[in-house]
Short mmCIF file of N, CA and C and ligand atoms in Angstrom, two decimals:
data_model
loop_
_atom_site.label_atom_id
_atom_site.label_comp_id
_atom_site.label_asym_id
_atom_site.label_seq_id
_atom_site.Cartn_x
_atom_site.Cartn_y
_atom_site.Cartn_z
N MET A 1 37.53 -88.14 67.29
CA MET A 1 38.81 -88.46 66.63
C MET A 1 38.94 -87.65 65.34
N THR A 2 40.11 -87.11 65.08
CA THR A 2 40.32 -86.36 63.84
C THR A 2 40.80 -87.31 62.75
N MET A 3 40.68 -86.84 61.51
CA MET A 3 41.21 -87.59 60.36
C MET A 3 42.42 -86.86 59.80
N ALA A 4 43.33 -86.48 60.67
CA ALA A 4 44.46 -85.65 60.25
C ALA A 4 45.28 -86.32 59.16
N GLY A 5 45.43 -87.64 59.22
CA GLY A 5 46.16 -88.33 58.16
C GLY A 5 47.65 -88.09 58.22
N THR A 6 48.27 -88.29 57.09
CA THR A 6 49.72 -88.18 57.01
C THR A 6 50.07 -87.19 55.90
N ARG A 7 51.34 -86.87 55.80
CA ARG A 7 51.78 -85.78 54.92
C ARG A 7 52.72 -86.27 53.83
N THR A 8 52.65 -85.59 52.69
CA THR A 8 53.65 -85.79 51.65
C THR A 8 54.02 -84.43 51.06
N LEU A 9 55.22 -84.37 50.50
CA LEU A 9 55.68 -83.14 49.86
C LEU A 9 55.40 -83.25 48.37
N SER A 10 54.75 -82.24 47.85
CA SER A 10 54.44 -82.18 46.41
C SER A 10 55.14 -80.98 45.80
N ILE A 11 55.67 -81.17 44.60
CA ILE A 11 56.16 -80.03 43.82
C ILE A 11 55.42 -80.01 42.50
N ILE A 12 54.74 -78.89 42.23
CA ILE A 12 54.17 -78.65 40.91
C ILE A 12 55.29 -78.04 40.08
N LYS A 13 55.67 -78.72 39.03
CA LYS A 13 56.92 -78.42 38.32
C LYS A 13 56.76 -77.28 37.30
N PRO A 14 57.90 -76.76 36.78
CA PRO A 14 57.83 -75.62 35.87
C PRO A 14 57.00 -75.85 34.61
N ASP A 15 56.88 -77.09 34.14
CA ASP A 15 56.06 -77.29 32.93
C ASP A 15 54.60 -76.94 33.19
N ILE A 16 54.15 -77.11 34.44
CA ILE A 16 52.77 -76.77 34.80
C ILE A 16 52.61 -75.27 34.99
N THR A 17 53.54 -74.64 35.73
CA THR A 17 53.37 -73.19 35.96
C THR A 17 53.49 -72.43 34.63
N ARG A 18 54.36 -72.91 33.73
CA ARG A 18 54.52 -72.25 32.43
C ARG A 18 53.22 -72.26 31.63
N ARG A 19 52.47 -73.36 31.73
CA ARG A 19 51.22 -73.49 30.96
C ARG A 19 50.00 -73.00 31.75
N ASN A 20 50.26 -72.40 32.95
CA ASN A 20 49.18 -71.82 33.76
C ASN A 20 48.16 -72.87 34.18
N LEU A 21 48.65 -74.05 34.60
CA LEU A 21 47.77 -75.16 34.96
C LEU A 21 47.81 -75.49 36.45
N THR A 22 48.40 -74.59 37.26
CA THR A 22 48.52 -74.87 38.70
C THR A 22 47.15 -75.19 39.32
N GLY A 23 46.16 -74.38 38.97
CA GLY A 23 44.83 -74.58 39.56
C GLY A 23 44.21 -75.91 39.15
N GLU A 24 44.49 -76.35 37.94
CA GLU A 24 43.95 -77.65 37.51
C GLU A 24 44.55 -78.79 38.33
N ILE A 25 45.85 -78.68 38.62
CA ILE A 25 46.48 -79.69 39.48
C ILE A 25 45.86 -79.64 40.88
N ASN A 26 45.74 -78.42 41.42
CA ASN A 26 45.18 -78.31 42.77
C ASN A 26 43.74 -78.83 42.83
N ALA A 27 42.96 -78.58 41.80
CA ALA A 27 41.58 -79.09 41.79
C ALA A 27 41.58 -80.62 41.84
N ARG A 28 42.48 -81.23 41.10
CA ARG A 28 42.58 -82.71 41.13
C ARG A 28 42.98 -83.21 42.51
N LEU A 29 43.93 -82.49 43.11
CA LEU A 29 44.39 -82.91 44.45
C LEU A 29 43.24 -82.85 45.44
N GLU A 30 42.49 -81.76 45.40
CA GLU A 30 41.38 -81.62 46.36
C GLU A 30 40.27 -82.61 46.04
N LYS A 31 39.98 -82.85 44.78
CA LYS A 31 38.95 -83.85 44.42
C LYS A 31 39.37 -85.24 44.87
N ALA A 32 40.68 -85.49 44.86
CA ALA A 32 41.18 -86.80 45.29
C ALA A 32 41.23 -86.94 46.81
N GLY A 33 40.84 -85.88 47.50
CA GLY A 33 40.73 -85.98 48.97
C GLY A 33 41.89 -85.43 49.75
N PHE A 34 42.86 -84.82 49.05
CA PHE A 34 43.98 -84.21 49.79
C PHE A 34 43.59 -82.84 50.30
N ARG A 35 44.10 -82.48 51.45
CA ARG A 35 44.07 -81.10 51.92
C ARG A 35 45.44 -80.49 51.66
N ILE A 36 45.45 -79.31 51.04
CA ILE A 36 46.71 -78.60 50.79
C ILE A 36 46.95 -77.75 52.03
N ILE A 37 47.82 -78.27 52.93
CA ILE A 37 47.96 -77.63 54.25
C ILE A 37 49.14 -76.67 54.31
N ALA A 38 49.89 -76.56 53.20
CA ALA A 38 50.93 -75.54 53.05
C ALA A 38 51.20 -75.41 51.56
N GLN A 39 51.54 -74.20 51.13
CA GLN A 39 51.78 -74.02 49.69
C GLN A 39 52.53 -72.71 49.46
N LYS A 40 53.54 -72.74 48.61
CA LYS A 40 54.16 -71.49 48.16
C LYS A 40 54.81 -71.69 46.80
N ARG A 41 54.84 -70.56 46.07
CA ARG A 41 55.46 -70.55 44.75
C ARG A 41 56.83 -69.92 44.87
N LEU A 42 57.80 -70.54 44.25
CA LEU A 42 59.17 -70.02 44.32
C LEU A 42 59.93 -70.50 43.10
N ARG A 43 61.08 -69.89 42.92
CA ARG A 43 61.96 -70.35 41.83
C ARG A 43 63.18 -71.00 42.46
N LEU A 44 63.39 -72.27 42.18
CA LEU A 44 64.58 -72.95 42.68
C LEU A 44 65.80 -72.39 41.97
N ASP A 45 66.87 -72.17 42.73
CA ASP A 45 68.15 -71.88 42.07
C ASP A 45 68.92 -73.21 41.98
N ARG A 46 70.03 -73.15 41.27
CA ARG A 46 70.77 -74.39 41.02
C ARG A 46 71.20 -75.11 42.31
N PRO A 47 71.78 -74.39 43.29
CA PRO A 47 72.16 -75.09 44.53
C PRO A 47 70.97 -75.73 45.25
N MET A 48 69.82 -75.07 45.24
CA MET A 48 68.64 -75.67 45.89
C MET A 48 68.20 -76.93 45.16
N ALA A 49 68.16 -76.87 43.83
CA ALA A 49 67.75 -78.05 43.05
C ALA A 49 68.73 -79.21 43.28
N GLU A 50 70.02 -78.91 43.26
CA GLU A 50 71.02 -79.96 43.47
C GLU A 50 70.90 -80.56 44.86
N SER A 51 70.62 -79.72 45.83
CA SER A 51 70.51 -80.20 47.21
C SER A 51 69.24 -81.05 47.37
N PHE A 52 68.14 -80.57 46.81
CA PHE A 52 66.88 -81.32 46.94
C PHE A 52 67.00 -82.70 46.31
N TYR A 53 67.65 -82.76 45.15
CA TYR A 53 67.77 -84.02 44.41
C TYR A 53 69.12 -84.69 44.62
N ASN A 54 69.74 -84.43 45.77
CA ASN A 54 71.09 -84.93 46.03
C ASN A 54 71.23 -86.44 45.86
N VAL A 55 70.17 -87.20 46.17
CA VAL A 55 70.25 -88.67 46.03
C VAL A 55 70.48 -89.08 44.58
N HIS A 56 70.14 -88.19 43.64
CA HIS A 56 70.29 -88.51 42.21
C HIS A 56 71.57 -87.94 41.61
N ARG A 57 72.46 -87.40 42.47
CA ARG A 57 73.64 -86.66 41.97
C ARG A 57 74.48 -87.44 40.97
N GLU A 58 74.58 -88.76 41.17
CA GLU A 58 75.44 -89.58 40.29
C GLU A 58 74.70 -90.08 39.04
N ARG A 59 73.41 -89.80 38.95
CA ARG A 59 72.63 -90.33 37.82
C ARG A 59 72.88 -89.51 36.56
N ALA A 60 72.78 -90.18 35.43
CA ALA A 60 73.04 -89.52 34.13
C ALA A 60 72.09 -88.35 33.90
N PHE A 61 70.86 -88.44 34.48
CA PHE A 61 69.85 -87.41 34.21
C PHE A 61 69.92 -86.23 35.17
N PHE A 62 70.92 -86.23 36.10
CA PHE A 62 70.94 -85.22 37.16
C PHE A 62 71.01 -83.79 36.60
N ASN A 63 71.88 -83.56 35.64
CA ASN A 63 72.02 -82.20 35.08
C ASN A 63 70.75 -81.73 34.41
N ASP A 64 70.17 -82.59 33.58
CA ASP A 64 68.93 -82.23 32.89
C ASP A 64 67.79 -82.00 33.89
N LEU A 65 67.76 -82.83 34.92
CA LEU A 65 66.73 -82.68 35.95
C LEU A 65 66.85 -81.32 36.63
N CYS A 66 68.06 -80.97 37.04
CA CYS A 66 68.26 -79.68 37.73
C CYS A 66 67.97 -78.52 36.78
N ALA A 67 68.33 -78.64 35.51
CA ALA A 67 68.05 -77.59 34.54
C ALA A 67 66.54 -77.42 34.38
N SER A 68 65.83 -78.52 34.29
CA SER A 68 64.39 -78.47 34.13
C SER A 68 63.72 -77.85 35.36
N MET A 69 64.18 -78.24 36.54
CA MET A 69 63.53 -77.77 37.77
C MET A 69 63.81 -76.31 38.07
N THR A 70 64.86 -75.74 37.44
CA THR A 70 65.18 -74.32 37.66
C THR A 70 64.73 -73.47 36.46
N SER A 71 64.01 -74.06 35.52
CA SER A 71 63.66 -73.36 34.28
C SER A 71 62.49 -72.39 34.46
N GLY A 72 61.82 -72.43 35.59
CA GLY A 72 60.68 -71.56 35.85
C GLY A 72 60.19 -71.77 37.26
N PRO A 73 59.11 -71.07 37.64
CA PRO A 73 58.60 -71.22 39.01
C PRO A 73 58.09 -72.64 39.28
N VAL A 74 58.17 -73.02 40.54
CA VAL A 74 57.53 -74.24 41.02
C VAL A 74 56.56 -73.84 42.13
N VAL A 75 55.61 -74.72 42.43
CA VAL A 75 54.76 -74.53 43.60
C VAL A 75 54.98 -75.74 44.50
N VAL A 76 55.51 -75.47 45.69
CA VAL A 76 55.76 -76.55 46.64
C VAL A 76 54.61 -76.58 47.63
N GLN A 77 54.21 -77.78 48.01
CA GLN A 77 53.03 -77.92 48.86
C GLN A 77 53.17 -79.11 49.80
N VAL A 78 52.50 -79.00 50.91
CA VAL A 78 52.35 -80.15 51.79
C VAL A 78 50.91 -80.64 51.66
N LEU A 79 50.77 -81.91 51.30
CA LEU A 79 49.46 -82.53 51.14
C LEU A 79 49.18 -83.46 52.31
N GLU A 80 47.96 -83.43 52.77
CA GLU A 80 47.57 -84.28 53.89
C GLU A 80 46.39 -85.15 53.50
N SER A 81 46.52 -86.43 53.82
CA SER A 81 45.41 -87.38 53.67
C SER A 81 45.82 -88.67 54.37
N PRO A 82 44.88 -89.58 54.60
CA PRO A 82 45.31 -90.91 55.02
C PRO A 82 46.26 -91.49 53.97
N ASP A 83 47.35 -92.10 54.39
CA ASP A 83 48.31 -92.72 53.45
C ASP A 83 48.73 -91.76 52.34
N ALA A 84 49.11 -90.54 52.71
CA ALA A 84 49.35 -89.48 51.73
C ALA A 84 50.43 -89.86 50.71
N VAL A 85 51.54 -90.45 51.15
CA VAL A 85 52.65 -90.75 50.23
C VAL A 85 52.16 -91.71 49.15
N LEU A 86 51.55 -92.79 49.57
CA LEU A 86 51.11 -93.82 48.61
C LEU A 86 49.98 -93.30 47.72
N ARG A 87 49.04 -92.60 48.33
CA ARG A 87 47.89 -92.11 47.55
C ARG A 87 48.34 -91.09 46.53
N TYR A 88 49.29 -90.24 46.89
CA TYR A 88 49.74 -89.26 45.89
C TYR A 88 50.49 -89.95 44.77
N ARG A 89 51.31 -90.93 45.11
CA ARG A 89 52.04 -91.65 44.06
C ARG A 89 51.06 -92.33 43.10
N ASN A 90 49.98 -92.83 43.64
CA ASN A 90 48.98 -93.48 42.76
C ASN A 90 48.32 -92.49 41.81
N ILE A 91 48.00 -91.28 42.25
CA ILE A 91 47.34 -90.35 41.33
C ILE A 91 48.33 -89.62 40.43
N MET A 92 49.64 -89.59 40.85
CA MET A 92 50.66 -89.00 39.96
C MET A 92 50.88 -89.85 38.73
N GLY A 93 50.94 -91.16 38.92
CA GLY A 93 51.29 -92.07 37.84
C GLY A 93 52.80 -92.26 37.75
N ALA A 94 53.21 -93.11 36.82
CA ALA A 94 54.61 -93.49 36.68
C ALA A 94 55.48 -92.28 36.33
N THR A 95 56.75 -92.34 36.78
CA THR A 95 57.71 -91.25 36.54
C THR A 95 57.77 -90.87 35.07
N ASN A 96 57.86 -91.89 34.23
CA ASN A 96 57.87 -91.65 32.78
C ASN A 96 56.42 -91.61 32.29
N PRO A 97 55.98 -90.47 31.78
CA PRO A 97 54.57 -90.37 31.37
C PRO A 97 54.17 -91.42 30.34
N ALA A 98 55.14 -91.92 29.58
CA ALA A 98 54.85 -92.97 28.60
C ALA A 98 54.32 -94.24 29.28
N ASN A 99 54.69 -94.41 30.55
CA ASN A 99 54.26 -95.60 31.30
C ASN A 99 53.13 -95.30 32.29
N ALA A 100 52.64 -94.07 32.31
CA ALA A 100 51.65 -93.68 33.32
C ALA A 100 50.26 -94.19 32.94
N ASP A 101 49.50 -94.61 33.96
CA ASP A 101 48.14 -95.12 33.74
C ASP A 101 47.19 -93.99 33.33
N GLU A 102 46.14 -94.38 32.61
CA GLU A 102 45.06 -93.45 32.25
C GLU A 102 44.52 -92.76 33.50
N GLY A 103 44.26 -91.46 33.37
CA GLY A 103 43.63 -90.73 34.47
C GLY A 103 44.60 -90.19 35.51
N THR A 104 45.89 -90.54 35.38
CA THR A 104 46.86 -90.01 36.33
C THR A 104 47.32 -88.62 35.88
N ILE A 105 47.87 -87.87 36.82
CA ILE A 105 48.32 -86.51 36.52
C ILE A 105 49.38 -86.52 35.42
N ARG A 106 50.35 -87.43 35.56
CA ARG A 106 51.44 -87.44 34.56
C ARG A 106 50.93 -87.89 33.18
N LYS A 107 50.00 -88.83 33.16
CA LYS A 107 49.44 -89.23 31.87
C LYS A 107 48.77 -88.05 31.18
N ASP A 108 48.05 -87.26 31.96
CA ASP A 108 47.23 -86.19 31.39
C ASP A 108 48.01 -84.89 31.14
N PHE A 109 49.12 -84.67 31.89
CA PHE A 109 49.78 -83.37 31.81
C PHE A 109 51.26 -83.41 31.42
N ALA A 110 51.97 -84.49 31.74
CA ALA A 110 53.43 -84.46 31.61
C ALA A 110 53.88 -84.34 30.16
N GLU A 111 54.98 -83.61 29.97
CA GLU A 111 55.55 -83.41 28.64
C GLU A 111 56.68 -84.40 28.35
N SER A 112 57.40 -84.82 29.40
CA SER A 112 58.55 -85.71 29.23
C SER A 112 58.91 -86.27 30.61
N ILE A 113 59.94 -87.11 30.66
CA ILE A 113 60.30 -87.70 31.96
C ILE A 113 60.81 -86.64 32.94
N GLU A 114 61.49 -85.60 32.45
CA GLU A 114 61.89 -84.51 33.36
C GLU A 114 60.74 -83.55 33.60
N ALA A 115 60.12 -83.10 32.53
CA ALA A 115 58.98 -82.19 32.65
C ALA A 115 57.74 -83.04 32.90
N ASN A 116 57.77 -83.73 34.05
CA ASN A 116 56.69 -84.69 34.34
C ASN A 116 55.71 -84.14 35.37
N SER A 117 55.59 -82.83 35.38
CA SER A 117 54.46 -82.08 35.99
C SER A 117 54.46 -82.00 37.51
N VAL A 118 54.73 -83.11 38.18
CA VAL A 118 54.69 -83.11 39.64
C VAL A 118 55.74 -84.04 40.21
N HIS A 119 56.15 -83.71 41.43
CA HIS A 119 57.00 -84.59 42.23
C HIS A 119 56.23 -84.93 43.50
N GLY A 120 56.37 -86.14 43.99
CA GLY A 120 55.85 -86.53 45.30
C GLY A 120 56.85 -87.36 46.04
N SER A 121 56.88 -87.22 47.34
CA SER A 121 57.82 -88.01 48.17
C SER A 121 57.60 -89.50 47.94
N ASP A 122 58.69 -90.29 48.03
CA ASP A 122 58.55 -91.72 47.77
C ASP A 122 58.48 -92.57 49.03
N SER A 123 58.58 -91.96 50.21
CA SER A 123 58.43 -92.70 51.47
C SER A 123 58.08 -91.70 52.56
N ASP A 124 57.54 -92.19 53.67
CA ASP A 124 57.23 -91.30 54.80
C ASP A 124 58.48 -90.62 55.32
N GLU A 125 59.57 -91.37 55.35
CA GLU A 125 60.84 -90.83 55.84
C GLU A 125 61.30 -89.67 54.95
N ASN A 126 61.25 -89.87 53.63
CA ASN A 126 61.64 -88.79 52.72
C ASN A 126 60.64 -87.64 52.75
N ALA A 127 59.37 -87.94 53.01
CA ALA A 127 58.38 -86.86 53.11
C ALA A 127 58.75 -85.91 54.24
N VAL A 128 59.12 -86.45 55.38
CA VAL A 128 59.52 -85.62 56.52
C VAL A 128 60.71 -84.74 56.14
N ARG A 129 61.69 -85.35 55.49
CA ARG A 129 62.91 -84.63 55.09
C ARG A 129 62.59 -83.56 54.03
N GLU A 130 61.79 -83.92 53.05
CA GLU A 130 61.48 -82.98 51.96
C GLU A 130 60.58 -81.84 52.43
N ILE A 131 59.64 -82.13 53.32
CA ILE A 131 58.79 -81.06 53.87
C ILE A 131 59.66 -80.06 54.63
N ALA A 132 60.59 -80.58 55.44
CA ALA A 132 61.47 -79.69 56.22
C ALA A 132 62.41 -78.89 55.33
N PHE A 133 62.70 -79.39 54.13
CA PHE A 133 63.55 -78.67 53.19
C PHE A 133 62.89 -77.35 52.78
N PHE A 134 61.58 -77.33 52.64
CA PHE A 134 60.87 -76.15 52.12
C PHE A 134 60.08 -75.38 53.17
N PHE A 135 59.63 -76.04 54.24
CA PHE A 135 58.67 -75.40 55.14
C PHE A 135 59.11 -75.49 56.59
N SER A 136 58.79 -74.42 57.33
CA SER A 136 58.87 -74.51 58.79
C SER A 136 57.50 -74.92 59.30
N GLU A 137 57.44 -75.40 60.54
CA GLU A 137 56.16 -75.91 61.06
C GLU A 137 55.10 -74.82 61.12
N ILE A 138 55.48 -73.55 61.34
CA ILE A 138 54.44 -72.51 61.43
C ILE A 138 53.82 -72.20 60.07
N GLU A 139 54.44 -72.67 59.00
CA GLU A 139 53.87 -72.46 57.66
C GLU A 139 52.91 -73.58 57.27
N ILE A 140 52.82 -74.61 58.09
CA ILE A 140 51.97 -75.77 57.79
C ILE A 140 50.77 -75.72 58.71
N VAL A 141 49.60 -75.55 58.10
CA VAL A 141 48.38 -75.33 58.90
C VAL A 141 47.37 -76.41 58.53
N GLY A 142 47.30 -77.43 59.36
CA GLY A 142 46.43 -78.57 59.07
C GLY A 142 44.98 -78.31 59.45
P1 CMP B 1 60.78 -86.79 40.45
O1 CMP B 1 59.66 -87.47 41.14
O2 CMP B 1 60.85 -85.30 40.57
O3 CMP B 1 62.15 -87.39 41.01
C1 CMP B 1 63.35 -87.37 40.27
C2 CMP B 1 63.13 -86.92 38.86
O4 CMP B 1 64.16 -87.21 37.96
C3 CMP B 1 61.93 -87.61 38.29
O5 CMP B 1 60.75 -87.15 38.91
C4 CMP B 1 62.07 -87.31 36.82
O6 CMP B 1 61.51 -86.06 36.48
C5 CMP B 1 63.60 -87.20 36.64
N1 CMP B 1 64.16 -88.28 35.83
C6 CMP B 1 64.73 -88.13 34.63
N2 CMP B 1 65.16 -89.29 34.15
C7 CMP B 1 64.85 -90.23 35.07
C8 CMP B 1 65.02 -91.63 35.13
N3 CMP B 1 65.63 -92.32 34.14
N4 CMP B 1 64.58 -92.28 36.22
C9 CMP B 1 63.96 -91.59 37.24
N5 CMP B 1 63.78 -90.24 37.24
C10 CMP B 1 64.20 -89.58 36.14
#
């Protein structure tokens, strides 16, 4: 039997790429037991950011969020582990770094609620949708 696990979509945000900390995030992910089964660096343009975060379109923070996400390169990745969505949310920490637990990625790296270092899918259903937004199946190698 394999331990293929489940998948979640991760985005390493511009505040991390700007500070050259991508490898530190990846080291944490691998130490936490995730396999990075797809990964690419790209720069989101405004339409892509708006489309990715479409569920937040009516929120007051939508403009600032899209501005932050297009301010520099991101690294998008597919992470695999048992219970990937929940496990990644646990090591990311709370959305607002002020509320994030000790030892979480956002506690240790995030600059603000927008520049909060990483994004992770919030459900298996959204993980499937978000992974398909960035990757084709031939780019995902488990
Ligand atoms: P992320 O996981 O990328 O999903 C949506 C993002 O919106 C979130 O992380 C934050 O960076 C940003 N954001 C800004 N303000 C808020 C807020 N009040 N509530 C939730 N998300 C916010």
